[in-house]
Amino acid sequence: MARIVVALGGNAIIRPKQRGTYDEQYHNIRNTCVQIASMIERGYEVVLTHGNGPQVGNILIQNEEAAALVPPMPLDVCGAQSQGLLGYLIQQALACEFRSRGIQRSVVALVTQVLVSLDDPAFSNPTKPIGPFFNQERARRLVVEKGYVMKEDAGRGWRRVVPSPDPIGIIEKDIINRLLEAGVTVIAAGGGGIPVIDEGAHLRGVEAVIDKDLAGERLAEDVGASLFLMLTDVQKVYVNWGKPSQTALDCITVDEARRLQNEGHFKPGSMGPKVEAACRFVENTGGKAVIAALEDALEALDGNAGTHITPRAKNGT
Ligand code: ADP
Ligand code: MG
């Protein structure tokens, strides 16, 4: 059975213009799980990961607004909360879909820690905006009182930015593999995982956000996946994105992807990390990576949709 890692983008959980009510999120996740169950019925062994941007953002707003009543939690704890929230919904929705199809399979969402290093250059250059917008006055106080790094976001106010370090390894890797061996469908490294550093005697959570596609790539390597599928809200990766000359890519080698990446075709924070994750997966494993629209997931697995990034052509051709 081909083992694949599927990374679910934000639109698998909250659709454009939705506020993210419980009903909206559950409904979207149910629809997504229909596709995941179909993959499993077709014989793929699926390992799932997912984004958490809006969910952790909301938890941060709740923390901020209720700070006088309830002690706010640090970002790593908020990340864990969001993994629990989304893991629960996906675990329940997928199990429900299995039940309705008569598939005998257990599903488990794992609170997952991902190792990062304080030597990562990201720690001296925080770039990832998170949580609520603040006015300048409040932003200034947060810098003084909490040591936050705050950046102005194009007219919308001030926002905290945190480092986005590279994932080095998945702490729960062994248990994930044991669960897979036991035939369990695993949801892991949600929201890029909870970033932790190794202090020898113990692990310590840090205030950072790991890109979920890069963490998904680590997961894909760690479980020995043959394919890494990133599902998002565009049908393909484009060159000259947003310009009249934009062109969709169907199938490119990893060398071609690296060349286009160096030419600046993929925006940082969105398509950039997806293409980076795709390249790493192909380079490090010789497997294939696919970036496709959520609706096209099954066609993408058949090779009929999405952008496919493949190993370099043999014999130097
Ligand atoms: P997800 O939540 O699925 O990770 P992102 O918003 O992070 O989604 O990334 C997908 C977005 O990347 C698309 O909606 C598109 O706006 C943007 N994007 C940037 N550059 C490109 C490109 N070259 N080709 C396609 N999409 C691009
Ligand atoms: Mg993204």
CSV table of C-alpha atoms and ligand atoms in Angstrom, one decimal:
chain,number,residue,atom,x,y,z
A,1,MET,CA,0.0,0.0,0.0
A,2,ALA,CA,1.5,3.4,-1.0
A,3,ARG,CA,2.0,5.5,2.0
A,4,ILE,CA,1.4,9.2,1.4
A,5,VAL,CA,1.4,12.3,3.6
A,6,VAL,CA,-1.4,14.8,2.9
A,7,ALA,CA,-1.1,18.3,4.1
A,8,LEU,CA,-4.4,20.2,4.3
A,9,GLY,CA,-4.3,23.9,3.7
A,10,GLY,CA,-6.5,26.5,5.4
A,11,ASN,CA,-9.4,26.2,3.0
A,12,ALA,CA,-9.9,22.5,4.0
A,13,ILE,CA,-11.2,23.9,7.3
A,14,ILE,CA,-12.4,27.5,6.8
A,15,ARG,CA,-13.7,28.6,3.4
A,16,PRO,CA,-13.3,32.2,2.1
A,17,LYS,CA,-15.6,34.7,3.8
A,18,GLN,CA,-16.5,32.3,6.6
A,19,ARG,CA,-16.0,33.4,10.2
A,20,GLY,CA,-14.9,30.0,11.4
A,21,THR,CA,-17.9,29.0,13.5
A,22,TYR,CA,-18.0,25.5,14.9
A,23,ASP,CA,-20.6,24.5,12.3
A,24,GLU,CA,-18.6,25.9,9.4
A,25,GLN,CA,-15.4,24.2,10.4
A,26,TYR,CA,-17.0,20.9,11.2
A,27,HIS,CA,-18.9,20.9,7.8
A,28,ASN,CA,-15.7,21.7,5.8
A,29,ILE,CA,-13.7,19.1,7.7
A,30,ARG,CA,-16.5,16.5,7.0
A,31,ASN,CA,-16.3,17.3,3.3
A,32,THR,CA,-12.5,17.0,3.3
A,33,CYS,CA,-12.7,13.7,5.1
A,34,VAL,CA,-14.9,12.3,2.3
A,35,GLN,CA,-11.9,12.8,0.0
A,36,ILE,CA,-9.4,11.3,2.5
A,37,ALA,CA,-11.6,8.2,3.0
A,38,SER,CA,-11.8,7.8,-0.8
A,39,MET,CA,-8.0,7.8,-0.9
A,40,ILE,CA,-7.9,5.1,1.7
A,41,GLU,CA,-10.5,3.1,-0.2
A,42,ARG,CA,-8.3,3.3,-3.3
A,43,GLY,CA,-5.5,1.7,-1.3
A,44,TYR,CA,-3.4,4.7,-0.1
A,45,GLU,CA,-2.2,4.7,3.4
A,46,VAL,CA,-2.8,8.3,4.4
A,47,VAL,CA,-1.0,10.3,7.1
A,48,LEU,CA,-2.6,13.6,7.6
A,49,THR,CA,-1.3,17.0,8.7
A,50,HIS,CA,-3.0,20.4,8.6
A,51,GLY,CA,-2.7,24.2,9.0
A,52,ASN,CA,-3.9,26.1,12.1
A,53,GLY,CA,-3.5,29.8,11.2
A,54,PRO,CA,-7.0,31.1,11.9
A,55,GLN,CA,-7.6,28.7,14.8
A,56,VAL,CA,-4.4,29.7,16.7
A,57,GLY,CA,-5.1,33.3,15.8
A,58,ASN,CA,-8.5,33.0,17.5
A,59,ILE,CA,-7.0,31.4,20.6
A,60,LEU,CA,-4.5,34.3,20.8
A,61,ILE,CA,-7.4,36.8,20.6
A,62,GLN,CA,-9.2,34.9,23.4
A,63,ASN,CA,-6.1,35.0,25.5
A,64,GLU,CA,-5.6,38.7,24.8
A,65,GLU,CA,-9.2,39.7,25.5
A,66,ALA,CA,-9.5,37.7,28.6
A,67,ALA,CA,-6.0,38.4,30.0
A,68,ALA,CA,-7.4,40.2,33.1
A,69,LEU,CA,-9.5,37.2,34.0
A,70,VAL,CA,-7.5,34.2,32.9
A,71,PRO,CA,-3.7,34.0,32.7
A,72,PRO,CA,-2.7,34.0,29.0
A,73,MET,CA,-0.8,31.0,27.8
A,74,PRO,CA,2.4,31.1,25.7
A,75,LEU,CA,2.4,30.5,22.0
A,76,ASP,CA,3.5,26.8,22.2
A,77,VAL,CA,0.6,26.0,24.5
A,78,CYS,CA,-1.8,27.9,22.1
A,79,GLY,CA,-0.4,25.8,19.3
A,80,ALA,CA,-1.1,22.6,21.3
A,81,GLN,CA,-4.6,23.8,21.9
A,82,SER,CA,-5.2,24.3,18.2
A,83,GLN,CA,-3.8,20.8,17.4
A,84,GLY,CA,-6.2,19.4,19.9
A,85,LEU,CA,-9.1,21.4,18.5
A,86,LEU,CA,-8.5,20.5,14.9
A,87,GLY,CA,-7.2,17.0,15.6
A,88,TYR,CA,-10.4,16.2,17.5
A,89,LEU,CA,-12.6,17.5,14.7
A,90,ILE,CA,-10.7,15.6,12.0
A,91,GLN,CA,-10.4,12.5,14.0
A,92,GLN,CA,-14.1,12.4,14.7
A,93,ALA,CA,-15.1,13.4,11.1
A,94,LEU,CA,-12.8,10.8,9.5
A,95,ALA,CA,-13.9,8.0,11.9
A,96,CYS,CA,-17.5,8.9,11.1
A,97,GLU,CA,-16.8,8.6,7.3
A,98,PHE,CA,-15.0,5.3,7.9
A,99,ARG,CA,-18.0,4.0,9.8
A,100,SER,CA,-20.4,5.0,7.1
A,101,ARG,CA,-18.3,3.2,4.5
A,102,GLY,CA,-17.8,0.1,6.6
A,103,ILE,CA,-14.0,0.7,6.8
A,104,GLN,CA,-12.5,-0.9,9.9
A,105,ARG,CA,-9.8,1.6,10.9
A,106,SER,CA,-8.9,3.7,13.9
A,107,VAL,CA,-8.0,7.3,13.7
A,108,VAL,CA,-5.8,9.2,16.1
A,109,ALA,CA,-4.7,12.8,16.3
A,110,LEU,CA,-1.4,13.2,18.0
A,111,VAL,CA,-0.2,16.3,19.9
A,112,THR,CA,3.1,16.6,18.1
A,113,GLN,CA,6.3,18.5,19.0
A,114,VAL,CA,8.8,19.4,16.3
A,115,LEU,CA,12.5,20.1,17.1
A,116,VAL,CA,13.9,23.4,16.1
A,117,SER,CA,17.3,25.1,16.9
A,118,LEU,CA,17.8,28.5,18.5
A,119,ASP,CA,20.8,28.8,16.1
A,120,ASP,CA,18.2,29.0,13.2
A,121,PRO,CA,18.6,32.4,11.6
A,122,ALA,CA,14.8,32.8,11.9
A,123,PHE,CA,15.3,33.5,15.6
A,124,SER,CA,17.1,36.8,14.8
A,125,ASN,CA,14.6,37.7,12.1
A,126,PRO,CA,11.0,37.1,13.1
A,127,THR,CA,8.7,37.2,10.0
A,128,LYS,CA,5.5,35.3,10.8
A,129,PRO,CA,2.6,37.6,11.8
A,130,ILE,CA,0.2,36.0,14.4
A,131,GLY,CA,-2.8,36.9,16.5
A,132,PRO,CA,-4.8,40.1,16.9
A,133,PHE,CA,-4.1,43.5,15.4
A,134,PHE,CA,-3.2,46.3,17.9
A,135,ASN,CA,-3.1,50.0,17.8
A,136,GLN,CA,0.3,51.7,18.1
A,137,GLU,CA,0.0,52.5,21.8
A,138,ARG,CA,-0.8,48.9,22.8
A,139,ALA,CA,1.8,47.6,20.4
A,140,ARG,CA,4.4,49.7,22.1
A,141,ARG,CA,3.4,48.4,25.5
A,142,LEU,CA,3.6,44.8,24.3
A,143,VAL,CA,7.2,45.4,23.1
A,144,VAL,CA,8.2,46.8,26.5
A,145,GLU,CA,6.2,44.5,28.8
A,146,LYS,CA,6.5,41.2,26.9
A,147,GLY,CA,9.4,41.7,24.6
A,148,TYR,CA,7.3,41.1,21.5
A,149,VAL,CA,8.5,42.1,18.1
A,150,MET,CA,5.7,44.1,16.5
A,151,LYS,CA,5.3,45.1,12.9
A,152,GLU,CA,2.8,47.3,11.2
A,153,ASP,CA,0.6,45.5,8.7
A,154,ALA,CA,-0.4,47.6,5.7
A,155,GLY,CA,-2.9,50.0,7.4
A,156,ARG,CA,-4.6,47.2,9.5
A,157,GLY,CA,-2.7,48.0,12.6
A,158,TRP,CA,0.2,46.4,14.5
A,159,ARG,CA,0.8,42.7,14.8
A,160,ARG,CA,3.2,40.4,16.6
A,161,VAL,CA,5.7,38.6,14.4
A,162,VAL,CA,7.5,35.5,15.6
A,163,PRO,CA,10.3,33.4,14.1
A,164,SER,CA,9.5,30.7,11.6
A,165,PRO,CA,12.4,28.2,12.1
A,166,ASP,CA,13.0,25.1,10.0
A,167,PRO,CA,11.8,21.8,11.4
A,168,ILE,CA,14.7,19.6,12.3
A,169,GLY,CA,12.9,16.5,13.5
A,170,ILE,CA,9.6,15.2,14.8
A,171,ILE,CA,9.8,14.2,18.4
A,172,GLU,CA,6.9,11.7,18.2
A,173,LYS,CA,8.3,10.1,15.1
A,174,ASP,CA,8.7,6.6,16.6
A,175,ILE,CA,5.2,6.4,18.0
A,176,ILE,CA,3.8,7.7,14.7
A,177,ASN,CA,5.5,4.9,12.9
A,178,ARG,CA,4.3,2.3,15.4
A,179,LEU,CA,0.7,3.5,15.0
A,180,LEU,CA,1.0,3.3,11.2
A,181,GLU,CA,2.4,-0.2,11.5
A,182,ALA,CA,-0.7,-1.1,13.6
A,183,GLY,CA,-2.9,0.2,10.8
A,184,VAL,CA,-4.0,3.4,12.5
A,185,THR,CA,-4.7,6.5,10.5
A,186,VAL,CA,-2.6,9.2,12.1
A,187,ILE,CA,-3.1,13.0,12.1
A,188,ALA,CA,0.2,14.6,13.2
A,189,ALA,CA,2.3,17.8,13.3
A,190,GLY,CA,-0.8,20.0,13.0
A,191,GLY,CA,-0.1,23.7,12.4
A,192,GLY,CA,3.5,22.8,11.7
A,193,GLY,CA,3.9,21.1,15.1
A,194,ILE,CA,4.7,22.7,18.4
A,195,PRO,CA,8.2,24.0,18.1
A,196,VAL,CA,10.5,22.8,20.9
A,197,ILE,CA,14.2,23.1,21.6
A,198,ASP,CA,16.4,20.3,23.1
A,199,GLU,CA,17.9,21.4,26.3
A,200,GLY,CA,19.6,18.1,27.1
A,201,ALA,CA,17.7,17.2,30.2
A,202,HIS,CA,14.4,18.3,28.7
A,203,LEU,CA,12.5,19.8,25.8
A,204,ARG,CA,11.2,23.4,26.0
A,205,GLY,CA,8.5,24.9,23.9
A,206,VAL,CA,9.4,28.1,22.1
A,207,GLU,CA,7.4,31.1,20.8
A,208,ALA,CA,7.7,30.4,17.1
A,209,VAL,CA,5.6,29.0,14.3
A,210,ILE,CA,6.9,26.3,12.0
A,211,ASP,CA,5.5,26.3,8.4
A,212,LYS,CA,3.0,23.5,8.1
A,213,ASP,CA,4.2,22.4,4.7
A,214,LEU,CA,7.8,22.2,5.8
A,215,ALA,CA,6.8,20.2,8.9
A,216,GLY,CA,4.6,18.0,6.7
A,217,GLU,CA,7.7,17.3,4.6
A,218,ARG,CA,9.7,16.2,7.6
A,219,LEU,CA,6.8,14.0,8.6
A,220,ALA,CA,6.7,12.6,5.1
A,221,GLU,CA,10.4,11.7,5.3
A,222,ASP,CA,10.1,10.3,8.8
A,223,VAL,CA,7.2,7.9,7.9
A,224,GLY,CA,8.9,6.8,4.6
A,225,ALA,CA,6.2,8.2,2.4
A,226,SER,CA,6.5,7.7,-1.4
A,227,LEU,CA,4.4,10.8,-2.1
A,228,PHE,CA,3.8,14.2,-0.4
A,229,LEU,CA,0.5,15.8,-1.4
A,230,MET,CA,-0.2,19.5,-0.4
A,231,LEU,CA,-3.8,20.4,-0.8
A,232,THR,CA,-4.5,24.1,-1.1
A,233,ASP,CA,-6.8,26.7,-2.8
A,234,VAL,CA,-5.2,26.9,-6.2
A,235,GLN,CA,-5.3,24.2,-8.9
A,236,LYS,CA,-1.7,24.4,-9.8
A,237,VAL,CA,1.6,26.2,-9.1
A,238,TYR,CA,2.1,29.1,-11.5
A,239,VAL,CA,5.0,31.0,-13.0
A,240,ASN,CA,4.5,34.7,-13.3
A,241,TRP,CA,1.7,34.4,-10.6
A,242,GLY,CA,-0.6,37.3,-10.7
A,243,LYS,CA,0.6,38.7,-14.0
A,244,PRO,CA,-1.2,38.5,-17.3
A,245,SER,CA,1.5,36.1,-18.4
A,246,GLN,CA,0.9,33.6,-15.6
A,247,THR,CA,1.2,30.0,-16.6
A,248,ALA,CA,0.3,26.8,-14.8
A,249,LEU,CA,2.9,24.1,-14.2
A,250,ASP,CA,1.8,20.5,-14.8
A,251,CYS,CA,4.9,18.5,-14.2
A,252,ILE,CA,8.4,19.7,-13.5
A,253,THR,CA,11.6,18.2,-12.3
A,254,VAL,CA,13.0,19.3,-9.0
A,255,ASP,CA,15.8,21.0,-10.8
A,256,GLU,CA,13.3,23.1,-12.8
A,257,ALA,CA,11.4,23.9,-9.6
A,258,ARG,CA,14.6,25.1,-7.9
A,259,ARG,CA,15.5,27.3,-10.9
A,260,LEU,CA,12.0,28.9,-10.9
A,261,GLN,CA,12.2,29.3,-7.1
A,262,ASN,CA,15.5,31.2,-7.5
A,263,GLU,CA,13.9,33.4,-10.1
A,264,GLY,CA,11.3,34.4,-7.4
A,265,HIS,CA,8.1,32.9,-8.8
A,266,PHE,CA,6.8,31.6,-5.5
A,267,LYS,CA,5.7,34.1,-2.8
A,268,PRO,CA,7.2,33.7,0.7
A,269,GLY,CA,4.7,32.6,3.3
A,270,SER,CA,2.3,30.9,0.8
A,271,MET,CA,3.5,29.1,-2.3
A,272,GLY,CA,7.2,29.6,-1.4
A,273,PRO,CA,7.3,27.1,1.4
A,274,LYS,CA,5.2,24.6,-0.5
A,275,VAL,CA,7.6,24.5,-3.4
A,276,GLU,CA,10.5,24.4,-0.9
A,277,ALA,CA,8.9,21.5,0.9
A,278,ALA,CA,8.2,19.7,-2.4
A,279,CYS,CA,11.8,20.1,-3.5
A,280,ARG,CA,13.2,18.9,-0.2
A,281,PHE,CA,11.0,15.8,-0.3
A,282,VAL,CA,11.9,14.9,-3.9
A,283,GLU,CA,15.7,15.6,-3.3
A,284,ASN,CA,15.8,13.7,0.0
A,285,THR,CA,13.7,10.7,-0.8
A,286,GLY,CA,13.5,10.4,-4.6
A,287,GLY,CA,9.7,10.4,-4.2
A,288,LYS,CA,7.2,12.7,-5.8
A,289,ALA,CA,5.5,15.8,-4.4
A,290,VAL,CA,2.2,17.2,-5.7
A,291,ILE,CA,0.6,20.6,-5.0
A,292,ALA,CA,-3.1,20.6,-5.9
A,293,ALA,CA,-6.5,22.1,-5.1
A,294,LEU,CA,-8.4,20.4,-2.4
A,295,GLU,CA,-11.3,19.5,-4.7
A,296,ASP,CA,-8.9,17.9,-7.1
A,297,ALA,CA,-7.2,15.6,-4.6
A,298,LEU,CA,-8.2,12.3,-6.1
A,299,GLU,CA,-7.5,13.4,-9.7
A,300,ALA,CA,-4.1,14.7,-8.5
A,301,LEU,CA,-3.2,11.3,-7.1
A,302,ASP,CA,-4.1,9.8,-10.5
A,303,GLY,CA,-1.8,12.2,-12.2
A,304,ASN,CA,-4.5,14.2,-13.8
A,305,ALA,CA,-4.5,17.4,-11.7
A,306,GLY,CA,-2.2,19.7,-9.8
A,307,THR,CA,1.5,20.4,-10.2
A,308,HIS,CA,3.8,17.4,-9.9
A,309,ILE,CA,7.4,17.8,-8.9
A,310,THR,CA,9.5,14.8,-9.8
A,311,PRO,CA,13.1,13.7,-9.3
A,312,ARG,CA,15.7,14.9,-11.8
A,313,ALA,CA,15.7,13.2,-15.1
A,314,LYS,CA,18.3,10.4,-15.3
A,315,ASN,CA,21.3,10.4,-17.7
A,316,GLY,CA,21.6,14.1,-17.3
A,317,THR,CA,18.8,14.7,-19.8
B,1,ADP,P1,-2.6,27.0,2.5
B,1,ADP,O1,-3.5,27.5,3.6
B,1,ADP,O2,-3.3,26.0,1.6
B,1,ADP,O3,-1.2,26.7,2.9
B,1,ADP,P2,-1.5,29.5,1.3
B,1,ADP,O4,-2.4,30.7,1.2
B,1,ADP,O5,-0.4,29.4,2.3
B,1,ADP,O6,-2.5,28.3,1.5
B,1,ADP,O7,-0.9,29.2,-0.1
B,1,ADP,C1,-1.7,29.2,-1.3
B,1,ADP,C2,-1.7,30.6,-2.0
B,1,ADP,O8,-0.4,30.8,-2.6
B,1,ADP,C3,-2.6,30.7,-3.2
B,1,ADP,O9,-3.9,31.0,-2.8
B,1,ADP,C4,-2.0,31.9,-4.0
B,1,ADP,O10,-2.6,33.1,-3.6
B,1,ADP,C5,-0.6,32.0,-3.4
B,1,ADP,N1,0.5,31.9,-4.4
B,1,ADP,C6,1.6,32.7,-4.4
B,1,ADP,N2,2.4,32.4,-5.4
B,1,ADP,C7,1.8,31.5,-6.2
B,1,ADP,C8,2.2,30.8,-7.4
B,1,ADP,N3,3.4,31.1,-8.0
B,1,ADP,N4,1.3,29.9,-7.9
B,1,ADP,C9,0.2,29.7,-7.3
B,1,ADP,N5,-0.2,30.3,-6.1
B,1,ADP,C10,0.6,31.2,-5.6
B,2,MG,MG,0.2,28.3,3.9
